[in-house]
mmCIF file of C-alpha atoms in Angstrom:
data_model
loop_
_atom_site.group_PDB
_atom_site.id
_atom_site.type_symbol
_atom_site.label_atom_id
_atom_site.label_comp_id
_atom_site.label_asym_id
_atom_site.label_seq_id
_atom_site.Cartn_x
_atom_site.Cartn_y
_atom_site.Cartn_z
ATOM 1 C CA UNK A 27 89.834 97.764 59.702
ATOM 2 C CA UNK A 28 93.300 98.076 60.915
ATOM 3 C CA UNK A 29 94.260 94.249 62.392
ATOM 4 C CA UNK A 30 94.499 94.415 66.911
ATOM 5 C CA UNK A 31 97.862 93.624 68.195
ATOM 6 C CA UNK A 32 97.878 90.259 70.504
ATOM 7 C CA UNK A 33 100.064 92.025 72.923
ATOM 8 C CA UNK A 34 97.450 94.295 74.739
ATOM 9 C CA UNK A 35 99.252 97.543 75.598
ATOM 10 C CA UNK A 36 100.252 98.105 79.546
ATOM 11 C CA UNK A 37 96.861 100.094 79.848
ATOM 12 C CA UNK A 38 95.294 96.963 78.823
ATOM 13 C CA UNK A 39 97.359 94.992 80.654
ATOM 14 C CA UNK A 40 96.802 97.001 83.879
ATOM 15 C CA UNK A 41 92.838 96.805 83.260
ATOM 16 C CA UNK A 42 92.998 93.273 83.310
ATOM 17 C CA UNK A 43 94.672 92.805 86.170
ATOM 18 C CA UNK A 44 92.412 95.199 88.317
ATOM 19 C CA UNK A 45 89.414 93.729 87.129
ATOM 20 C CA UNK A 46 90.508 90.201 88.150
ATOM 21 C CA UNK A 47 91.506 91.160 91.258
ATOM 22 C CA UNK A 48 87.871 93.276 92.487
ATOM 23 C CA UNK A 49 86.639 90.122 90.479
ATOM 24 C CA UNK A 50 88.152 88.100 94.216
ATOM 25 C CA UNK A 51 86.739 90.286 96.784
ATOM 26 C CA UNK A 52 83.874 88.964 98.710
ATOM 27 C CA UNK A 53 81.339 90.913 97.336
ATOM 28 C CA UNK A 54 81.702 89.047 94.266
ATOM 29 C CA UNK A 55 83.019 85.828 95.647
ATOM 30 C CA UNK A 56 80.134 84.867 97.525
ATOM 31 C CA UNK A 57 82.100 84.083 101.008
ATOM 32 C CA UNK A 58 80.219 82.340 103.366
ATOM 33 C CA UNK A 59 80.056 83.002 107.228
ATOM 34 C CA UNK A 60 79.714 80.341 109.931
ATOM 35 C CA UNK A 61 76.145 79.287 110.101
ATOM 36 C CA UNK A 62 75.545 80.696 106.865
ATOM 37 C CA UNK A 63 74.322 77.296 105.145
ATOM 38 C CA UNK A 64 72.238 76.247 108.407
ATOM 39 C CA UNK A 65 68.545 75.685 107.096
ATOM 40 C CA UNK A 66 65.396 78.671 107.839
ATOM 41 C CA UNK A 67 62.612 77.114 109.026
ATOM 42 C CA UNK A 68 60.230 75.686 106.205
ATOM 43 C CA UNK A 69 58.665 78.602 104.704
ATOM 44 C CA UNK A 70 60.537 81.626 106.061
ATOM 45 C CA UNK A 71 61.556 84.693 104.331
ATOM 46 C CA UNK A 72 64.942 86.233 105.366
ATOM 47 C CA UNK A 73 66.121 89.750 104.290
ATOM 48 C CA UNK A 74 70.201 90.685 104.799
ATOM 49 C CA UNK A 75 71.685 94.363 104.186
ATOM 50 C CA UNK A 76 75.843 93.514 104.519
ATOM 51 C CA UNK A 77 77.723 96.806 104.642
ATOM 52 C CA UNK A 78 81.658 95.598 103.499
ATOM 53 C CA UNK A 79 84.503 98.210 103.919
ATOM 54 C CA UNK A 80 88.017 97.140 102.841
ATOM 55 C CA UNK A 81 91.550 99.042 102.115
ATOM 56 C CA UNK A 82 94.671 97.920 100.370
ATOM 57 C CA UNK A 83 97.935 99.865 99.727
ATOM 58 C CA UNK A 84 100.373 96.736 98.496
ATOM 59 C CA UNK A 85 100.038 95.384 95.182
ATOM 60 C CA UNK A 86 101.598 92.168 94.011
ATOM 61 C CA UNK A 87 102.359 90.478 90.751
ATOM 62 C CA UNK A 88 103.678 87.209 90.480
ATOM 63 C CA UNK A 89 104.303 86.955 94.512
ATOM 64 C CA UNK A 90 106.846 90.058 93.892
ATOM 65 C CA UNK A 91 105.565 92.995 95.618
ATOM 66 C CA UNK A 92 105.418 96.297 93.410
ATOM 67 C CA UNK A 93 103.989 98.577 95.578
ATOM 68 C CA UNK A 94 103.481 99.644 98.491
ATOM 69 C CA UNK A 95 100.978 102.936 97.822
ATOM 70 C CA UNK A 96 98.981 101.428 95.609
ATOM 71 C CA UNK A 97 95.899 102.203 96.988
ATOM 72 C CA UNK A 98 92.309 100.840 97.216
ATOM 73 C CA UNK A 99 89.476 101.391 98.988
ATOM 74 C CA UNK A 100 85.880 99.904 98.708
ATOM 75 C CA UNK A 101 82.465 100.107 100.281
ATOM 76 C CA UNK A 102 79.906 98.035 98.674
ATOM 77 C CA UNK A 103 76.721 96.857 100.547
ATOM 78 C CA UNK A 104 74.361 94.210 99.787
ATOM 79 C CA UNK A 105 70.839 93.511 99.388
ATOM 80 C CA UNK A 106 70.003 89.637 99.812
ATOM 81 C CA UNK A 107 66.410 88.484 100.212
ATOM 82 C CA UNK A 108 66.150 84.543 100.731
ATOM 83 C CA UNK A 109 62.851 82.610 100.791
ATOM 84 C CA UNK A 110 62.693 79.064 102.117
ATOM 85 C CA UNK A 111 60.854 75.944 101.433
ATOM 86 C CA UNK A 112 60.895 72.135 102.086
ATOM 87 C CA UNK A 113 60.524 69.474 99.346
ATOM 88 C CA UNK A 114 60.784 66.754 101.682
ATOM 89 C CA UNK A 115 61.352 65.955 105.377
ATOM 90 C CA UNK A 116 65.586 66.924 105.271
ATOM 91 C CA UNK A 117 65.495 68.555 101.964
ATOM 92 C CA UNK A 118 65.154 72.679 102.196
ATOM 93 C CA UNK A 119 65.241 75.008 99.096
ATOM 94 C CA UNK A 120 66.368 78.286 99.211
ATOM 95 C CA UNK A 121 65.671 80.466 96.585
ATOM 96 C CA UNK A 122 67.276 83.863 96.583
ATOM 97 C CA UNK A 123 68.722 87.279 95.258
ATOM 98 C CA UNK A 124 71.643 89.448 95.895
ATOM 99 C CA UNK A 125 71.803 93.090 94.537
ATOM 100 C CA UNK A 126 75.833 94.800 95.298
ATOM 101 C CA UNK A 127 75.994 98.417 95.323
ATOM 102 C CA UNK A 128 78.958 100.462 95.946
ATOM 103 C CA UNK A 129 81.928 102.573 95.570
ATOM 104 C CA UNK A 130 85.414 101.940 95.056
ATOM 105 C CA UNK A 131 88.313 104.977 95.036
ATOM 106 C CA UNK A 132 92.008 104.850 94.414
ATOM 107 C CA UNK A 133 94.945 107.063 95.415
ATOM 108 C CA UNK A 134 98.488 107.028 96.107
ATOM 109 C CA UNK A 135 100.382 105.125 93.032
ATOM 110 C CA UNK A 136 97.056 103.926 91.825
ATOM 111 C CA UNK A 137 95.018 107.361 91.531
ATOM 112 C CA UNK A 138 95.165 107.106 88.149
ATOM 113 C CA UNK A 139 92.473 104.454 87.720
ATOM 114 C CA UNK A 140 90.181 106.907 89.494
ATOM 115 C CA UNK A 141 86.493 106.286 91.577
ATOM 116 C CA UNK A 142 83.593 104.878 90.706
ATOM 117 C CA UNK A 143 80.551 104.426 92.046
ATOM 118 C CA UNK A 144 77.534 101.994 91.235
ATOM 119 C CA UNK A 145 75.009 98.657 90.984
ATOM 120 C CA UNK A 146 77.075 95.267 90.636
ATOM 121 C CA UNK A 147 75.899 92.312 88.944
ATOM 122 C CA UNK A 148 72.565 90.496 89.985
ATOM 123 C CA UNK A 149 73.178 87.138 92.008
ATOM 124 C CA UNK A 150 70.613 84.807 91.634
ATOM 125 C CA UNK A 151 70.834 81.582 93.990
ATOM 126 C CA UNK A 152 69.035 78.202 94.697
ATOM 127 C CA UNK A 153 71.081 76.226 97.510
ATOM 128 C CA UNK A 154 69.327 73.395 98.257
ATOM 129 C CA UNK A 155 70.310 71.996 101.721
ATOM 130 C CA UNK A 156 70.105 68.674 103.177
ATOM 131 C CA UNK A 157 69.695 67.560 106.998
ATOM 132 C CA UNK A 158 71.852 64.694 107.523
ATOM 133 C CA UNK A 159 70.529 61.726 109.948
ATOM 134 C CA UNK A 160 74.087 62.379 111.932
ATOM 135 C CA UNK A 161 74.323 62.586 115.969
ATOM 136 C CA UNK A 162 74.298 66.208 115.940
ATOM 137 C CA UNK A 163 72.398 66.521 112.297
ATOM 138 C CA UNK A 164 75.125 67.474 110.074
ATOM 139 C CA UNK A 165 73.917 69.488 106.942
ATOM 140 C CA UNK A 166 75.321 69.115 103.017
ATOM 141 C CA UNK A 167 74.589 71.585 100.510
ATOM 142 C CA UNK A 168 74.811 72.609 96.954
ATOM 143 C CA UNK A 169 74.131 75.729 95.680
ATOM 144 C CA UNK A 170 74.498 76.994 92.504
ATOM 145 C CA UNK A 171 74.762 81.119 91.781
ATOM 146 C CA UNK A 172 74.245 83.063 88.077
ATOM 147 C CA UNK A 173 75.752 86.505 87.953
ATOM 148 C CA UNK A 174 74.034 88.724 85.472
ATOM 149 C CA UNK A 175 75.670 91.017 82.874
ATOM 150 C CA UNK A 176 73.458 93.933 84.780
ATOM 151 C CA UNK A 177 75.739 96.002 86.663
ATOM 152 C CA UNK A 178 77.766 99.403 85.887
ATOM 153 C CA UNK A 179 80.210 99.085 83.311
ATOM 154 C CA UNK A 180 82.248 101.284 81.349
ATOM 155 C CA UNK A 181 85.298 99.784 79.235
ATOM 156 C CA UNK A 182 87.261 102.960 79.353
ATOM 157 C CA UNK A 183 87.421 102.917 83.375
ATOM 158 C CA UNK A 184 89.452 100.781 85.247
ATOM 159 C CA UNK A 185 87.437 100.284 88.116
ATOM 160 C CA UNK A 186 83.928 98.971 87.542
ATOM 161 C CA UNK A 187 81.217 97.119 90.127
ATOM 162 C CA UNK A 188 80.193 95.120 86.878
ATOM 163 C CA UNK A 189 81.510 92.575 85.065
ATOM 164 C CA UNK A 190 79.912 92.897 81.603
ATOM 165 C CA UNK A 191 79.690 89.102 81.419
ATOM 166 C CA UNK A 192 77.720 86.071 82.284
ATOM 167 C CA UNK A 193 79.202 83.693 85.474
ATOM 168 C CA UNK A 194 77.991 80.716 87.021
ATOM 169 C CA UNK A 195 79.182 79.882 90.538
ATOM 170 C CA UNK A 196 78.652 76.431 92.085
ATOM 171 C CA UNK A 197 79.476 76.043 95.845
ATOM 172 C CA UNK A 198 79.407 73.047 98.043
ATOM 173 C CA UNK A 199 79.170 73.081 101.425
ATOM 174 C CA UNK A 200 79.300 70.950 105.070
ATOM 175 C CA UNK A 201 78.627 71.269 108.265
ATOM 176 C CA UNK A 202 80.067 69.353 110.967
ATOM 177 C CA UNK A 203 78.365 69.472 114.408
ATOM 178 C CA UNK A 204 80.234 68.159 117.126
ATOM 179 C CA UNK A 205 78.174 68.872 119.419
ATOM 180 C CA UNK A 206 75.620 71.518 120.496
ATOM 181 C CA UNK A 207 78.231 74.225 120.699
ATOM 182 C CA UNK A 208 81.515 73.273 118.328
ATOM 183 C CA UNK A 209 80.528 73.113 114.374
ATOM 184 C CA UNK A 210 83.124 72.910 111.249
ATOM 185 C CA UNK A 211 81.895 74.797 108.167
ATOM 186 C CA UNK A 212 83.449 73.761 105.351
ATOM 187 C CA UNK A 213 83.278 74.915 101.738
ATOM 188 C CA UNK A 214 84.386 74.747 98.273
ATOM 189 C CA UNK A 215 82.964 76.599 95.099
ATOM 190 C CA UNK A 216 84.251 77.024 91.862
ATOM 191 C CA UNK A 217 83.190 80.099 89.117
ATOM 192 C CA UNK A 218 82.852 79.779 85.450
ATOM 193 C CA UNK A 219 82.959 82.900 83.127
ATOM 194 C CA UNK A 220 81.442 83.986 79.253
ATOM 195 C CA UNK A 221 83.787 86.123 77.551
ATOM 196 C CA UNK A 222 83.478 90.144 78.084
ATOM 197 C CA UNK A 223 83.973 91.380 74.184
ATOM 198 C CA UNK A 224 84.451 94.913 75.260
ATOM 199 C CA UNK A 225 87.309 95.229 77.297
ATOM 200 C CA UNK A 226 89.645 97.863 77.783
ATOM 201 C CA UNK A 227 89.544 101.167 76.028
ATOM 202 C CA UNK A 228 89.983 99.205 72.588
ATOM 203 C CA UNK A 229 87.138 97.295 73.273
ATOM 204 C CA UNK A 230 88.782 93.713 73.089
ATOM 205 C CA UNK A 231 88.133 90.320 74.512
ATOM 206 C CA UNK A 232 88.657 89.372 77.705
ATOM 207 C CA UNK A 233 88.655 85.763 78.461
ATOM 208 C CA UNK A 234 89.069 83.631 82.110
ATOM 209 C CA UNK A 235 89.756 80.245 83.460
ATOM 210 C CA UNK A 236 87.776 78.965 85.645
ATOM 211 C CA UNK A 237 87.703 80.864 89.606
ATOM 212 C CA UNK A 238 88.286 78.355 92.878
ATOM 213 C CA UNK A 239 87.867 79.190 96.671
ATOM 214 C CA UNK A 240 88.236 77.127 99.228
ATOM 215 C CA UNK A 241 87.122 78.313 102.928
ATOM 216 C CA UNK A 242 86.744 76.632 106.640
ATOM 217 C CA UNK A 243 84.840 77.781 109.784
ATOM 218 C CA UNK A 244 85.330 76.859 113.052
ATOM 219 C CA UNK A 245 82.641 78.715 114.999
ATOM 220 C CA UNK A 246 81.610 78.228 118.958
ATOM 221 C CA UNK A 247 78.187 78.797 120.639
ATOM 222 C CA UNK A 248 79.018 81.031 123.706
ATOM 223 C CA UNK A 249 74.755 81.023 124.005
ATOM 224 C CA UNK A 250 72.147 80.066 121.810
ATOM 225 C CA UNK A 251 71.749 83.666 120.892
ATOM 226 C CA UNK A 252 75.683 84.559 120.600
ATOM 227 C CA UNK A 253 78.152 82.581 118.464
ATOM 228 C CA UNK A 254 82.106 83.469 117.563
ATOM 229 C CA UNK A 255 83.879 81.987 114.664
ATOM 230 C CA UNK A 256 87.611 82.313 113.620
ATOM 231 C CA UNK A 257 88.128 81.147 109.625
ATOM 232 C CA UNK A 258 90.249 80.702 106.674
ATOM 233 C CA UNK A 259 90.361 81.267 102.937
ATOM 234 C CA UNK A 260 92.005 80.032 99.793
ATOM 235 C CA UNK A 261 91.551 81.750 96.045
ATOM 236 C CA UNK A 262 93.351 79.776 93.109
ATOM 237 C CA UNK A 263 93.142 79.907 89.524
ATOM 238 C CA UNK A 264 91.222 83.010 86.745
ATOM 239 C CA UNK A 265 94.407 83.383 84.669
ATOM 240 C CA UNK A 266 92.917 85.638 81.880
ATOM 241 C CA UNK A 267 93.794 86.480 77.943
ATOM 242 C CA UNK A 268 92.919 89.798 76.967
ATOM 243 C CA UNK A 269 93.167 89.817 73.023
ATOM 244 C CA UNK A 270 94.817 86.910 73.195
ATOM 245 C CA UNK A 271 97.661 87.415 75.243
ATOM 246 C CA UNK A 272 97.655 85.600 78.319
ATOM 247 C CA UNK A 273 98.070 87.818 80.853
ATOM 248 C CA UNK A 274 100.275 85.712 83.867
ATOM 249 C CA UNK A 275 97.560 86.672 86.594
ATOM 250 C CA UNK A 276 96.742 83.556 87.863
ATOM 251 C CA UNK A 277 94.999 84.201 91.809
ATOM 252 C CA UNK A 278 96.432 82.793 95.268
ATOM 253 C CA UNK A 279 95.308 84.484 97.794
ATOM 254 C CA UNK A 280 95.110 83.515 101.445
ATOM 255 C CA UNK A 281 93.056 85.433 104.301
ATOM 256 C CA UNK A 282 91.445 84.838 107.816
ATOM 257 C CA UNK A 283 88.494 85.759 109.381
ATOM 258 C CA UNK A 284 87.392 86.550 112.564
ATOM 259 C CA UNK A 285 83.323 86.616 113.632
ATOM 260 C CA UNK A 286 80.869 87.002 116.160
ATOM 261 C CA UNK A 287 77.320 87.051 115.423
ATOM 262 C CA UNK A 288 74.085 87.777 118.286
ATOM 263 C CA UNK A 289 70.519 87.422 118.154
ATOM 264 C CA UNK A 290 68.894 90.560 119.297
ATOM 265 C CA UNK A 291 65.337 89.044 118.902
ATOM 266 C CA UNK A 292 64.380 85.859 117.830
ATOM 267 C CA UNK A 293 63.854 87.276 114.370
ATOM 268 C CA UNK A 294 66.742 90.052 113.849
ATOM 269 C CA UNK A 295 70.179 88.827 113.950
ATOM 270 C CA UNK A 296 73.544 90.889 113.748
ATOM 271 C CA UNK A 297 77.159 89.592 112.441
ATOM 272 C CA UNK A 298 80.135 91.765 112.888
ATOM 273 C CA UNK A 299 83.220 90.114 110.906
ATOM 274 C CA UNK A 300 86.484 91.793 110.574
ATOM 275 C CA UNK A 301 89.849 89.860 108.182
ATOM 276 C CA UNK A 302 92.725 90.544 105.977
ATOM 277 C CA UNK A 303 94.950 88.618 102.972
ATOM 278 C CA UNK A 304 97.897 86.933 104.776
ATOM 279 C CA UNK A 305 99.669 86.308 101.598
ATOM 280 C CA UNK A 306 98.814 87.298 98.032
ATOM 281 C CA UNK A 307 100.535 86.330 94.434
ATOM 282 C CA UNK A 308 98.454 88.799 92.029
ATOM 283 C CA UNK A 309 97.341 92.483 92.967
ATOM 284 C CA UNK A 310 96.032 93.883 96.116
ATOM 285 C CA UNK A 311 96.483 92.989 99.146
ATOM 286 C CA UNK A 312 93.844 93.752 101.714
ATOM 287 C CA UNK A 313 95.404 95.145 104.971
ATOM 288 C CA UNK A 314 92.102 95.532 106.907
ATOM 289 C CA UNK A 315 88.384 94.575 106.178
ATOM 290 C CA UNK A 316 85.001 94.895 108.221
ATOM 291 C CA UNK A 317 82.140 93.144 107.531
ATOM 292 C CA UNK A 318 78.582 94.093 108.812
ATOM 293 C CA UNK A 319 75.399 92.196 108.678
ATOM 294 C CA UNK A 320 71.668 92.596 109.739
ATOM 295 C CA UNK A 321 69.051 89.932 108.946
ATOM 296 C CA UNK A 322 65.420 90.317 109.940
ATOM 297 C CA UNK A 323 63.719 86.381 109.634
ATOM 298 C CA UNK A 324 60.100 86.886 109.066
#
């Protein structure tokens, strides 16, 4: 068996550094939204669809800007079902799933890594949430997340909605209230990754450090049914090997979000959030993204 180079070729190379960088978008990052970590009621079932649409023509390595038609667009939606129950009087537990599906396409400089189009990687959660005994009842939260090796992947394209490894995310999360209409969300999670031992058209491994994000919420109650939120995002760390070679991709991105969320019912809620990366030091750069959300509490 002929002995593999520890220099990955630029192919290789390239692979690596498009796969880390769909690795950071929020589909697979698990952003949160203002309110998002406010407790259901005790026994409540909540299903979310998200629809996510974002485009990128500048491409970075090493803060250096390479260029400026290398382009990316993706769609992915999401399927998240949450079911909620309390263990004590403060204490909620949130069990839950979230399926991605989507569909990613490339052009200008970067048409050569193609489209694709299929299932990401199963999320399964279990925040647990606690009700603090604070003036305004402040709530703390951990919640751990397992990505499974389930969604498409092929080593020979560039572009995949699967990872083709294991990943466990741990977030933490507060929630200041100052008062019935101002709230802080705060929150900090950090991603560990297995290996992915078929990588690249040569089928090597890919290894990663371990993933940090680091995001704040200030949101406002216009109503008890309407609520507006302006935010802010940090991504550090992932420097991968592939074979190896250590690739110089470590992440440090910076975006901002803007939100505004409405009750329709009492049961069906809708979030319309729209954001872009302010600065960037590896790969793309997203120029415009729109988040949409329904959720139907039953």
């Amino acid at each position: 068996m002929p002995k593999l180079s520890r220099t990955p070729s630029p192919a290789v190379a390239l692979c690596s550094t498009i796969a880390l960088c769909l690795a950071a978008t929020s589909a697979q990052a698990l952003e949160i939204s203002a309110g998002d970590y406010e407790p259901l009621p005790p026994d409540a079932n909540a299903l979310l669809l998200y629809l996510q649409h974002a485009q990128s023509s500048d491409f970075y390595q090493n803060g250096d800007k390479v260029s400026d038609r290398f382009k990316l667009k993706t769609d992915v939606s999401l399927l998240r079902y949450i079911h909620a129950f309390n263990v004590g009087d403060n204490v909620s537990v949130e069990p839950q799933f979230i399926l991605p599906y989507g569909h990613l396409h490339a052009s200008g400089d970067a048409s050569a890594l193609g489209q694709t189009t299929g299932v990401g990687d199963l999320i399964l959660g279990v925040p647990v949430k606690w009700t603090l005994d604070t003036a305004h009842k402040d709530v703390v939260s951990i919640a751990p997340f397992v990505y499974l090796p389930t969604g498409s992947y092929d080593r020979d394209d560039a572009l995949n909605l699967g990872e083709n490894r294991w990943r466990l995310l741990l977030q933490a999360v507060y929630i200041h209230h100052f008062d019935e209409h101002w709230a802080l969300d705060t929150a900090a999670d950090v991603s560990w990754f297995s290996h992915n031992n078929d990588f690249g058209p040569a089928g090597v491994t890919q290894k990663q450090q371990a993933r940090y994000e680091y995001q704040a919420h200030l949101s406002y109650k216009l109503s008890p049914q309407t609520r507006v939120a302006v935010g802010v995002g940090r991504i550090e760390g992932a420097q991968s090997t592939v074979a190896g070679a250590d690739q110089d991709d470590r992440l440090g991105t910076t975006y901002v979000r803007g939100m505004l969320t409405q009750m329709l019912t009492p049961s069906v809620q809708v979030q319309v959030e729209l954001g872009r990366d302010i600065q960037v030091e590896q790969g793309f750069k997203e120029q415009a993204r729109l988040n949409l959300r329904l959720a139907k509490l039953f």
